[in-house]
Amino acid sequence: MHVKVSRLARFAALTVVALPLLAGAARAQDLTMGVGGNITSMDPHFHNLAPNNGIAVHLFDRLVHQDELQRLIPGLAESWKPVDDTTWEFKLRRGVKFHDGSDFDAADVVATIKRVPWVPNSPSSFSIATRPITETIVVDPYTIRFKTARPYPLLPTDLSIVNIVSRKAVEAPTAEFNSGKSAIGTGPFKFVEFVPGDRVVLQRNDAYWGPKPHWAKVTARIITNPSARTAALLSGDVQIIDQVPTQDLARVRANAQTAIAKTGSNRLIYLHLDQNRDQTPFATDKQGAVLPNNPLKNKRVRQALSKAINREAIAQRLFDGEAIPAGSLLPPGFFGAPQNQKADAFDLEGARKLLAEAGYPNGFGLTIHGPNDRYPEDEKVLQAIGPMFSRIGIDTRVLTQPWATYSSQAGAPNYAFSVMLVGWGAGTGEMSNPLRSLLASVNPQTGFGPSNRGRYSNPQLDEVLTKALSTVDDPARAKLLAEAAEIGVADVGLIPLYYQVNLWGHRRAVAYTPRADEYTLAHMVRPAN
Amino acid sequence: MTVFIIRRLMQSSLVLLLMSLLVFFGVFAIGDPIEIFIAPDADQAERARAIAALGLDKPIWEQYVMFVANAVAGDLGRSFVFNIPSIELILQRMPATLELAIVAVALSVVLGVPLGMYAGYKPDGAVAKTIMAGSIFGFSLPSFWVGLMLILIFAVELGWLPSTGRGEVGTFLGIQSSIFTFNGLKHLLLPALNLALFNISLVIRLTRAGMRENLPMDYVKFARAKGLSKRRVILVHVLKNILIPIVTVVGLEIGSVIAFAVVTETIFAWPGMGKLIIDSINNLDRPVIVAYLMIVVLMFIVINLVVDILYSILDPRVRLGDMGK
């Protein structure tokens, strides 16, 4: 349905003559935002889900915050440092008050760490961030120490997704947050109302310890349909929207009242290749019989596939230029990302040659799978890649499915596909996150490879990554992570396609600082001049 | 009549049971909800914890038996993503959908019956032909396209009406609804019109056909011969006779407008049940899908019953006892 609607929206956009628009007459102190993600709860510990996290950061603070490029900056902790190999110390900010007027100190942090794994029925818990903590020591009300079993350099990063709640809420059920009773944080906005599926209403916290937000009242309206979101922006009903659909970019840009804010995302779209099985179900000969040997285990075949893809054309034609050809797992600038990464150049001759050297001079048959409702233009990207593979002799069929069906087939324990398109947003904004999930050998004991759907395995990469994960010194760890990423990419553990670009559409009366983490934050929206 | 209602109720519970079985196993066959809920960077231990927390670690038949046992006790389970009892979640959304449905059905009757009567009364006039041509568009244009066009024209270009969402809610006689505020009505107009368009056309065509069928009949001639005014013959006697098919259709349409306003609610970001069901299907939020469809089935059973009873009132020849057979 999604695709049909967008096509028709484009048609509709063409058929209507552009008339000057009447700006919505909202009060100067009010902000209305149109968000595309479905916010399901006000409990900041219930569901680790981007739309929920995006709204929780309005109400709550973390010990450590992330800036617009996901670099760590002080939040409720003014500073932090490792005391020894397995102990982190956080110095807490003084004079911070919760929305109910009570003071913030270490007891609230202790309560939060206790509550996170407790939340009943959580479909995805934040305990992945608190589990490394084996012991919490309150040194004084404004100094807290965390012990870990092993050296754990990522603790400040992990804690940057854990929202601090009041000690009074330590056993408050999710329903009390949804009603507002326990949705009491220290954040820049206070809770007013949550109507599931419709809106969240917030009001400014005038006692906020950080920079005061401009808006007295903020309404986040949930508008999941992309065309409806654009219409709400163009009509002036909302001042800012996120996830602007590609087909509406030109329209938002052309309008005298609206503009686009954009930045590179932490999200990579890539192809995972089955490199585990000796026979893979969708690599066949040209008659359709499964090949006796899995060609994807051959590095030269993988390199050929990567070279056959014209990433520049995909970025220009399918995304109106708003996608960045990718040569690693995270763009340069993120912690641990290789600085001099380069996307594989489109090289048909080179690809054919590699394929011949690998013993497939006439190619083979291949089916590539992907979702059709998950990432912007995901289905079109696959449909573009299919013929690109066919040009080097690999007869390629494209099969797309709704994410609900596709995702449970692609990963453990089914591993039903041979080549699959997936996206990965590095929530922590640093390299260990995609490496650990996507390229490290699958190992439930270490928690490595939970999303390694190709089951790529390279002991050398595992070793460098393991070493990085116990290196507390930042520059040394960044270097090790970059090295591990380079090993994985040189070996074509996966084929990076492009980094997404995060797009916001806003009325020209306001300005927004675009963020790598896709969040739409009211306190980052300000009046233009 | 009592026997008729009892028999109906027994049939209904069988339908409910079958439906829950189909949906339960159907959703299971689509995919694994954990893949959708879980944060992508969750490790294997966290996945196992989440699966156990939601009770998805048990065999599917065991989950179903537990579900039926709880359902009999009145508990249809908790939404996986909202952590709110499914019934409560659906009931929260119901007022928004009901007001949309009621306004849409009211529009279709208020506009459809007079237009249809006129088109049937003077079938060869230019106005009648325009009405009929218009009704073809109402039938055939897909509602998501019409919805987007309505938004583009009335919200984006003209700026008269808000583009999406539900307006302010007012209270009247203890009922909370956005019908009772001006802001709410402004928000309601476009989605209600979009939802009503198909039904307006349907009612126009049914009314016109009824008029054309009834006007040449003997009772009309007799009434005219008796000296009744044209106005009274048409507005009382003919109207009463053509209402039977319209009541049937409008009754069933109320059901489908309430249950499946999915497209309109999605395009207009209307926080109703239709949007809830489509979101839940995308999330494989099984407790909500099952509970929703159970409620919908129940609703259709009640509506059918009411329609049957209305028949017997409108047409004394119809006896309910015979209809169950």
mmCIF file of N, CA and C in Angstrom, chain A residues 202-270:
data_model
loop_
_atom_site.group_PDB
_atom_site.id
_atom_site.type_symbol
_atom_site.label_atom_id
_atom_site.label_comp_id
_atom_site.label_asym_id
_atom_site.label_seq_id
_atom_site.Cartn_x
_atom_site.Cartn_y
_atom_site.Cartn_z
ATOM 1 N N LEU A 202 3.695 18.347 25.513
ATOM 2 C CA LEU A 202 4.704 18.658 26.522
ATOM 3 C C LEU A 202 4.668 20.141 26.833
ATOM 4 N N GLN A 203 5.165 20.500 28.020
ATOM 5 C CA GLN A 203 5.298 21.924 28.319
ATOM 6 C C GLN A 203 6.705 22.182 28.832
ATOM 7 N N ARG A 204 7.192 23.407 28.646
ATOM 8 C CA ARG A 204 8.579 23.722 28.979
ATOM 9 C C ARG A 204 8.842 23.584 30.473
ATOM 10 N N ASN A 205 10.021 23.026 30.797
ATOM 11 C CA ASN A 205 10.478 22.960 32.184
ATOM 12 C C ASN A 205 11.314 24.211 32.445
ATOM 13 N N ASP A 206 10.703 25.204 33.091
ATOM 14 C CA ASP A 206 11.407 26.482 33.261
ATOM 15 C C ASP A 206 12.587 26.375 34.211
ATOM 16 N N ALA A 207 12.626 25.271 34.998
ATOM 17 C CA ALA A 207 13.731 25.114 35.944
ATOM 18 C C ALA A 207 14.844 24.239 35.356
ATOM 19 N N TYR A 208 14.843 24.029 34.022
ATOM 20 C CA TYR A 208 15.831 23.123 33.430
ATOM 21 C C TYR A 208 17.261 23.612 33.662
ATOM 22 N N TRP A 209 18.156 22.672 33.956
ATOM 23 C CA TRP A 209 19.537 23.038 34.264
ATOM 24 C C TRP A 209 20.332 23.455 33.024
ATOM 25 N N GLY A 210 19.905 22.997 31.861
ATOM 26 C CA GLY A 210 20.633 23.292 30.619
ATOM 27 C C GLY A 210 20.047 24.497 29.921
ATOM 28 N N PRO A 211 20.373 24.695 28.635
ATOM 29 C CA PRO A 211 19.803 25.817 27.877
ATOM 30 C C PRO A 211 18.282 25.714 27.839
ATOM 31 N N LYS A 212 17.585 26.825 28.076
ATOM 32 C CA LYS A 212 16.120 26.810 28.099
ATOM 33 C C LYS A 212 15.585 26.633 26.686
ATOM 34 N N PRO A 213 14.645 25.717 26.502
ATOM 35 C CA PRO A 213 14.028 25.588 25.178
ATOM 36 C C PRO A 213 13.188 26.818 24.871
ATOM 37 N N HIS A 214 13.006 27.103 23.608
ATOM 38 C CA HIS A 214 12.257 28.284 23.215
ATOM 39 C C HIS A 214 10.753 28.098 23.413
ATOM 40 N N TRP A 215 10.251 26.865 23.262
ATOM 41 C CA TRP A 215 8.812 26.662 23.137
ATOM 42 C C TRP A 215 8.143 26.390 24.481
ATOM 43 N N ALA A 216 7.059 27.107 24.759
ATOM 44 C CA ALA A 216 6.333 26.901 26.004
ATOM 45 C C ALA A 216 5.516 25.624 25.937
ATOM 46 N N LYS A 217 4.994 25.320 24.749
ATOM 47 C CA LYS A 217 4.162 24.127 24.607
ATOM 48 C C LYS A 217 4.565 23.400 23.327
ATOM 49 N N VAL A 218 4.731 22.100 23.420
ATOM 50 C CA VAL A 218 5.148 21.311 22.264
ATOM 51 C C VAL A 218 4.165 20.168 22.064
ATOM 52 N N THR A 219 3.707 19.993 20.830
ATOM 53 C CA THR A 219 2.857 18.855 20.509
ATOM 54 C C THR A 219 3.575 18.011 19.464
ATOM 55 N N ALA A 220 3.821 16.750 19.790
ATOM 56 C CA ALA A 220 4.389 15.831 18.802
ATOM 57 C C ALA A 220 3.237 15.010 18.245
ATOM 58 N N ARG A 221 2.878 15.242 16.993
ATOM 59 C CA ARG A 221 1.767 14.497 16.402
ATOM 60 C C ARG A 221 2.302 13.310 15.632
ATOM 61 N N ILE A 222 1.694 12.154 15.848
ATOM 62 C CA ILE A 222 2.141 10.933 15.187
ATOM 63 C C ILE A 222 1.446 10.844 13.835
ATOM 64 N N ILE A 223 2.206 11.015 12.762
ATOM 65 C CA ILE A 223 1.635 10.940 11.413
ATOM 66 C C ILE A 223 2.478 9.922 10.651
ATOM 67 N N THR A 224 2.044 8.680 10.645
ATOM 68 C CA THR A 224 2.906 7.631 10.095
ATOM 69 C C THR A 224 2.897 7.608 8.571
ATOM 70 N N ASN A 225 1.814 8.073 7.962
ATOM 71 C CA ASN A 225 1.771 8.049 6.494
ATOM 72 C C ASN A 225 2.636 9.185 5.931
ATOM 73 N N PRO A 226 3.642 8.847 5.072
ATOM 74 C CA PRO A 226 4.590 9.869 4.613
ATOM 75 C C PRO A 226 3.925 11.018 3.850
ATOM 76 N N SER A 227 2.958 10.712 2.978
ATOM 77 C CA SER A 227 2.320 11.780 2.201
ATOM 78 C C SER A 227 1.523 12.704 3.105
ATOM 79 N N ALA A 228 0.868 12.119 4.104
ATOM 80 C CA ALA A 228 0.089 12.927 5.039
ATOM 81 C C ALA A 228 1.010 13.837 5.840
ATOM 82 N N ARG A 229 2.222 13.326 6.148
ATOM 83 C CA ARG A 229 3.177 14.127 6.901
ATOM 84 C C ARG A 229 3.587 15.354 6.079
ATOM 85 N N THR A 230 3.892 15.120 4.809
ATOM 86 C CA THR A 230 4.257 16.239 3.952
ATOM 87 C C THR A 230 3.111 17.233 3.849
ATOM 88 N N ALA A 231 1.890 16.715 3.683
ATOM 89 C CA ALA A 231 0.735 17.617 3.557
ATOM 90 C C ALA A 231 0.574 18.463 4.808
ATOM 91 N N ALA A 232 0.792 17.847 5.969
ATOM 92 C CA ALA A 232 0.652 18.594 7.223
ATOM 93 C C ALA A 232 1.673 19.722 7.297
ATOM 94 N N LEU A 233 2.877 19.477 6.759
ATOM 95 C CA LEU A 233 3.903 20.527 6.754
ATOM 96 C C LEU A 233 3.523 21.629 5.772
ATOM 97 N N LEU A 234 3.131 21.230 4.556
ATOM 98 C CA LEU A 234 2.826 22.221 3.523
ATOM 99 C C LEU A 234 1.634 23.085 3.924
ATOM 100 N N SER A 235 0.676 22.490 4.630
ATOM 101 C CA SER A 235 -0.497 23.272 5.010
ATOM 102 C C SER A 235 -0.235 24.116 6.249
ATOM 103 N N GLY A 236 0.918 23.935 6.871
ATOM 104 C CA GLY A 236 1.246 24.738 8.042
ATOM 105 C C GLY A 236 0.669 24.201 9.335
ATOM 106 N N ASP A 237 0.063 23.008 9.303
ATOM 107 C CA ASP A 237 -0.467 22.415 10.539
ATOM 108 C C ASP A 237 0.659 22.065 11.497
ATOM 109 N N VAL A 238 1.803 21.671 10.953
ATOM 110 C CA VAL A 238 2.959 21.382 11.799
ATOM 111 C C VAL A 238 4.130 22.219 11.289
ATOM 112 N N GLN A 239 5.078 22.513 12.181
ATOM 113 C CA GLN A 239 6.206 23.352 11.758
ATOM 114 C C GLN A 239 7.405 22.529 11.308
ATOM 115 N N ILE A 240 7.436 21.254 11.706
ATOM 116 C CA ILE A 240 8.574 20.432 11.297
ATOM 117 C C ILE A 240 8.114 18.983 11.186
ATOM 118 N N ILE A 241 8.633 18.273 10.182
ATOM 119 C CA ILE A 241 8.369 16.837 10.060
ATOM 120 C C ILE A 241 9.691 16.101 9.878
ATOM 121 N N ASP A 242 9.718 14.828 10.278
ATOM 122 C CA ASP A 242 10.912 14.034 10.008
ATOM 123 C C ASP A 242 10.636 13.054 8.867
ATOM 124 N N GLN A 243 11.652 12.327 8.455
ATOM 125 C CA GLN A 243 11.532 11.300 7.411
ATOM 126 C C GLN A 243 10.764 11.797 6.184
ATOM 127 N N VAL A 244 11.231 12.890 5.604
ATOM 128 C CA VAL A 244 10.581 13.406 4.396
ATOM 129 C C VAL A 244 10.743 12.372 3.279
ATOM 130 N N PRO A 245 9.629 11.929 2.652
ATOM 131 C CA PRO A 245 9.770 10.925 1.601
ATOM 132 C C PRO A 245 10.461 11.510 0.355
ATOM 133 N N THR A 246 11.257 10.669 -0.314
ATOM 134 C CA THR A 246 12.056 11.156 -1.437
ATOM 135 C C THR A 246 11.216 11.877 -2.479
ATOM 136 N N GLN A 247 10.007 11.348 -2.759
ATOM 137 C CA GLN A 247 9.249 11.950 -3.859
ATOM 138 C C GLN A 247 8.700 13.325 -3.511
ATOM 139 N N ASP A 248 8.754 13.702 -2.223
ATOM 140 C CA ASP A 248 8.245 15.020 -1.846
ATOM 141 C C ASP A 248 9.352 16.049 -1.648
ATOM 142 N N LEU A 249 10.622 15.611 -1.784
ATOM 143 C CA LEU A 249 11.743 16.517 -1.510
ATOM 144 C C LEU A 249 11.668 17.776 -2.353
ATOM 145 N N ALA A 250 11.446 17.588 -3.657
ATOM 146 C CA ALA A 250 11.460 18.728 -4.571
ATOM 147 C C ALA A 250 10.348 19.694 -4.209
ATOM 148 N N ARG A 251 9.211 19.140 -3.819
ATOM 149 C CA ARG A 251 8.056 19.982 -3.493
ATOM 150 C C ARG A 251 8.311 20.821 -2.233
ATOM 151 N N VAL A 252 8.905 20.176 -1.226
ATOM 152 C CA VAL A 252 9.194 20.912 0.012
ATOM 153 C C VAL A 252 10.243 21.991 -0.254
ATOM 154 N N ARG A 253 11.215 21.675 -1.117
ATOM 155 C CA ARG A 253 12.259 22.657 -1.422
ATOM 156 C C ARG A 253 11.696 23.826 -2.223
ATOM 157 N N ALA A 254 10.780 23.506 -3.156
ATOM 158 C CA ALA A 254 10.286 24.538 -4.066
ATOM 159 C C ALA A 254 9.347 25.508 -3.355
ATOM 160 N N ASN A 255 8.716 25.046 -2.294
ATOM 161 C CA ASN A 255 7.743 25.885 -1.607
ATOM 162 C C ASN A 255 8.439 27.049 -0.894
ATOM 163 N N ALA A 256 7.860 28.245 -1.046
ATOM 164 C CA ALA A 256 8.495 29.435 -0.468
ATOM 165 C C ALA A 256 8.482 29.406 1.056
ATOM 166 N N GLN A 257 7.581 28.622 1.638
ATOM 167 C CA GLN A 257 7.427 28.614 3.096
ATOM 168 C C GLN A 257 8.206 27.498 3.781
ATOM 169 N N THR A 258 8.719 26.528 3.028
ATOM 170 C CA THR A 258 9.320 25.355 3.666
ATOM 171 C C THR A 258 10.730 25.097 3.144
ATOM 172 N N ALA A 259 11.497 24.360 3.924
ATOM 173 C CA ALA A 259 12.866 24.026 3.542
ATOM 174 C C ALA A 259 13.231 22.663 4.125
ATOM 175 N N ILE A 260 14.391 22.151 3.707
ATOM 176 C CA ILE A 260 14.873 20.845 4.148
ATOM 177 C C ILE A 260 16.107 21.040 5.026
ATOM 178 N N ALA A 261 16.167 20.290 6.131
ATOM 179 C CA ALA A 261 17.397 20.219 6.913
ATOM 180 C C ALA A 261 17.880 18.778 6.826
ATOM 181 N N LYS A 262 19.180 18.564 6.613
ATOM 182 C CA LYS A 262 19.635 17.190 6.430
ATOM 183 C C LYS A 262 21.036 16.986 6.983
ATOM 184 N N THR A 263 21.311 15.721 7.295
ATOM 185 C CA THR A 263 22.660 15.367 7.717
ATOM 186 C C THR A 263 22.872 13.885 7.459
ATOM 187 N N GLY A 264 24.125 13.481 7.374
ATOM 188 C CA GLY A 264 24.432 12.075 7.187
ATOM 189 C C GLY A 264 23.937 11.271 8.378
ATOM 190 N N SER A 265 23.449 10.056 8.099
ATOM 191 C CA SER A 265 22.863 9.242 9.144
ATOM 192 C C SER A 265 23.882 8.251 9.676
ATOM 193 N N ASN A 266 23.553 7.633 10.811
ATOM 194 C CA ASN A 266 24.380 6.522 11.293
ATOM 195 C C ASN A 266 23.883 5.209 10.706
ATOM 196 N N ARG A 267 22.955 5.284 9.740
ATOM 197 C CA ARG A 267 22.346 4.074 9.211
ATOM 198 C C ARG A 267 22.960 3.675 7.867
ATOM 199 N N LEU A 268 23.456 2.454 7.833
ATOM 200 C CA LEU A 268 24.031 1.879 6.620
ATOM 201 C C LEU A 268 23.018 0.909 6.018
ATOM 202 N N ILE A 269 22.854 0.960 4.695
ATOM 203 C CA ILE A 269 22.075 -0.064 4.009
ATOM 204 C C ILE A 269 23.081 -0.962 3.294
ATOM 205 N N TYR A 270 22.965 -2.264 3.480
ATOM 206 C CA TYR A 270 23.999 -3.172 2.991
ATOM 207 C C TYR A 270 23.380 -4.482 2.536
#
